[in-house]
XYZ file of C-alpha atoms in Angstrom:
173
model
C 33.358 -3.172 9.238
C 32.260 0.155 10.717
C 32.516 1.742 7.252
C 30.133 -0.905 5.901
C 27.554 -0.102 8.591
C 27.906 3.647 8.001
C 27.361 3.161 4.247
C 24.307 0.983 4.889
C 22.861 3.521 7.329
C 23.459 6.362 4.855
C 21.657 4.373 2.145
C 18.467 4.806 4.170
C 18.200 8.427 2.995
C 18.102 7.837 -0.806
C 15.944 4.749 -0.283
C 13.412 6.793 1.709
C 13.402 9.558 -0.904
C 12.993 7.030 -3.731
C 10.123 5.196 -2.060
C 8.315 8.417 -1.163
C 8.811 9.746 -4.714
C 7.306 6.595 -6.212
C 4.398 6.719 -3.749
C 3.864 10.405 -4.511
C 3.792 9.822 -8.279
C 1.337 6.956 -7.926
C -0.938 8.893 -5.548
C -0.998 12.140 -7.491
C -0.649 11.329 -11.171
C -2.453 8.021 -11.679
C -6.148 8.457 -12.576
C -8.713 7.649 -9.918
C -7.638 10.064 -7.209
C -9.959 11.818 -4.787
C -11.037 14.560 -7.211
C -11.930 12.101 -9.974
C -13.820 10.063 -7.401
C -15.828 13.121 -6.311
C -16.610 14.026 -9.929
C -17.787 10.477 -10.667
C -19.979 10.415 -7.540
C -21.501 13.748 -8.587
C -22.212 12.480 -12.107
C -23.681 9.213 -10.830
C -25.980 11.092 -8.451
C -27.080 13.427 -11.237
C -27.709 10.531 -13.620
C -29.790 8.625 -11.053
C -31.930 11.720 -10.432
C -32.550 12.201 -14.138
C -33.713 8.660 -14.854
C -30.515 7.584 -16.587
C -32.197 7.354 -20.021
C -30.626 10.406 -21.627
C -27.032 11.550 -21.857
C -25.392 12.984 -18.752
C -24.895 16.393 -20.355
C -28.630 17.087 -20.423
C -28.883 17.085 -16.636
C -26.211 19.659 -15.954
C -23.707 17.216 -14.491
C -20.721 19.443 -15.091
C -19.195 20.589 -11.831
C -18.869 24.376 -11.662
C -15.261 25.581 -12.124
C -15.215 27.287 -8.716
C -16.304 24.054 -6.988
C -13.640 22.133 -8.908
C -11.011 24.673 -7.859
C -12.168 24.413 -4.242
C -11.757 20.618 -4.373
C -8.250 20.996 -5.832
C -7.362 23.392 -3.029
C -8.864 21.104 -0.361
C -6.796 18.120 -1.547
C -3.687 20.259 -2.161
C -3.666 19.914 -5.948
C -3.577 23.689 -6.419
C 0.183 23.752 -5.667
C 2.971 22.648 -8.009
C 4.072 19.011 -7.746
C 7.465 19.756 -6.199
C 5.864 21.815 -3.406
C 3.374 19.028 -2.669
C 6.218 16.487 -2.558
C 8.295 18.584 -0.156
C 5.236 19.147 2.038
C 4.492 15.398 2.049
C 8.078 14.497 3.023
C 7.964 17.124 5.790
C 4.747 15.646 7.145
C 6.195 12.131 7.004
C 9.299 13.318 8.888
C 6.966 14.553 11.649
C 5.060 11.212 11.579
C 1.973 12.997 10.248
C 0.394 10.736 7.637
C -2.532 13.096 7.042
C -6.170 12.260 6.429
C -7.405 9.372 4.329
C -8.873 10.268 0.930
C -11.397 7.440 1.214
C -12.298 7.289 4.913
C -13.193 10.258 7.137
C -10.324 9.464 9.543
C -6.643 10.130 10.058
C -4.342 7.537 8.516
C -2.750 6.849 11.920
C -6.214 5.977 13.277
C -6.766 3.547 10.420
C -3.336 1.978 10.983
C -4.026 1.571 14.719
C -7.396 -0.051 13.976
C -5.856 -2.634 11.627
C -2.660 -3.264 13.624
C -3.969 -6.049 15.925
C -5.101 -8.140 12.962
C -1.805 -7.572 11.133
C 0.231 -8.507 14.215
C -1.867 -11.632 14.734
C -1.432 -12.743 11.115
C 2.294 -12.007 11.264
C 2.806 -14.008 14.453
C 0.777 -16.979 13.199
C 2.758 -16.942 9.955
C 6.038 -16.768 11.852
C 5.187 -19.665 14.146
C 3.721 -21.874 11.419
C 6.700 -21.235 9.162
C 9.229 -22.269 11.785
C 7.136 -25.161 13.105
C 7.140 -26.598 9.587
C 10.482 -25.499 8.139
C 12.841 -26.441 11.000
C 11.686 -30.094 11.309
C 11.506 -30.362 7.512
C 15.031 -28.975 7.140
C 16.389 -31.429 9.717
C 14.624 -34.345 7.985
C 15.966 -33.270 4.602
C 19.504 -32.937 6.003
C 19.375 -36.408 7.522
C 17.990 -37.948 4.296
C 19.987 -35.883 1.780
C 19.580 -37.147 -1.794
C 16.754 -39.546 -0.941
C 13.331 -39.696 -2.572
C 11.899 -37.728 0.416
C 14.471 -34.962 -0.133
C 13.685 -34.659 -3.855
C 9.889 -34.710 -3.434
C 9.894 -32.238 -0.535
C 12.232 -29.922 -2.505
C 9.829 -30.078 -5.457
C 6.855 -29.246 -3.216
C 8.727 -26.311 -1.648
C 9.758 -24.932 -5.073
C 6.193 -25.199 -6.396
C 4.964 -23.463 -3.230
C 7.407 -20.603 -3.832
C 6.439 -20.333 -7.509
C 2.691 -20.025 -6.846
C 1.576 -16.596 -5.556
C 0.516 -16.671 -1.912
C -3.122 -15.720 -2.456
C -3.559 -18.434 -5.115
C -1.940 -21.036 -2.888
C -4.219 -19.971 -0.026
C -7.331 -20.395 -2.184
C -6.088 -23.781 -3.436
C -5.469 -24.966 0.125
C -8.947 -23.820 1.188
C -10.607 -25.621 -1.705
């Protein structure tokens, strides 16, 4: 039994590395990162100043190479991918989540701001789930095989099959 727990505890390490690797790949190699966002904002501002009737190239919307290099350095894209990954894992190990690319705040600050709402939703979900599922389970056990058991099982299976956000919209409507 102790060997089982040791194996499960040791599986935390490759799981953490795998999850952080997937998050790193998504954050750094999928289009739409912070640099692309800055370039698009620059081009949109230049197009709105020029009237928007002509092509973007006529208004000098190309970002100078030195400014582009400065942005890459600011966001850490000037280093090779493996160095950025090791740096990210090191920061995570120190509980440093860095600064948000989209908000001018630390990620920990954003998490702390949203935590009360998340805790509230989690607690309400927990209580509602058990207030419904325990009495329903007892009723189904008492009336096993009856019409009530079959219909309630069908409703539960349909509820599981429908994505949560769709079910929420359907219940609101």
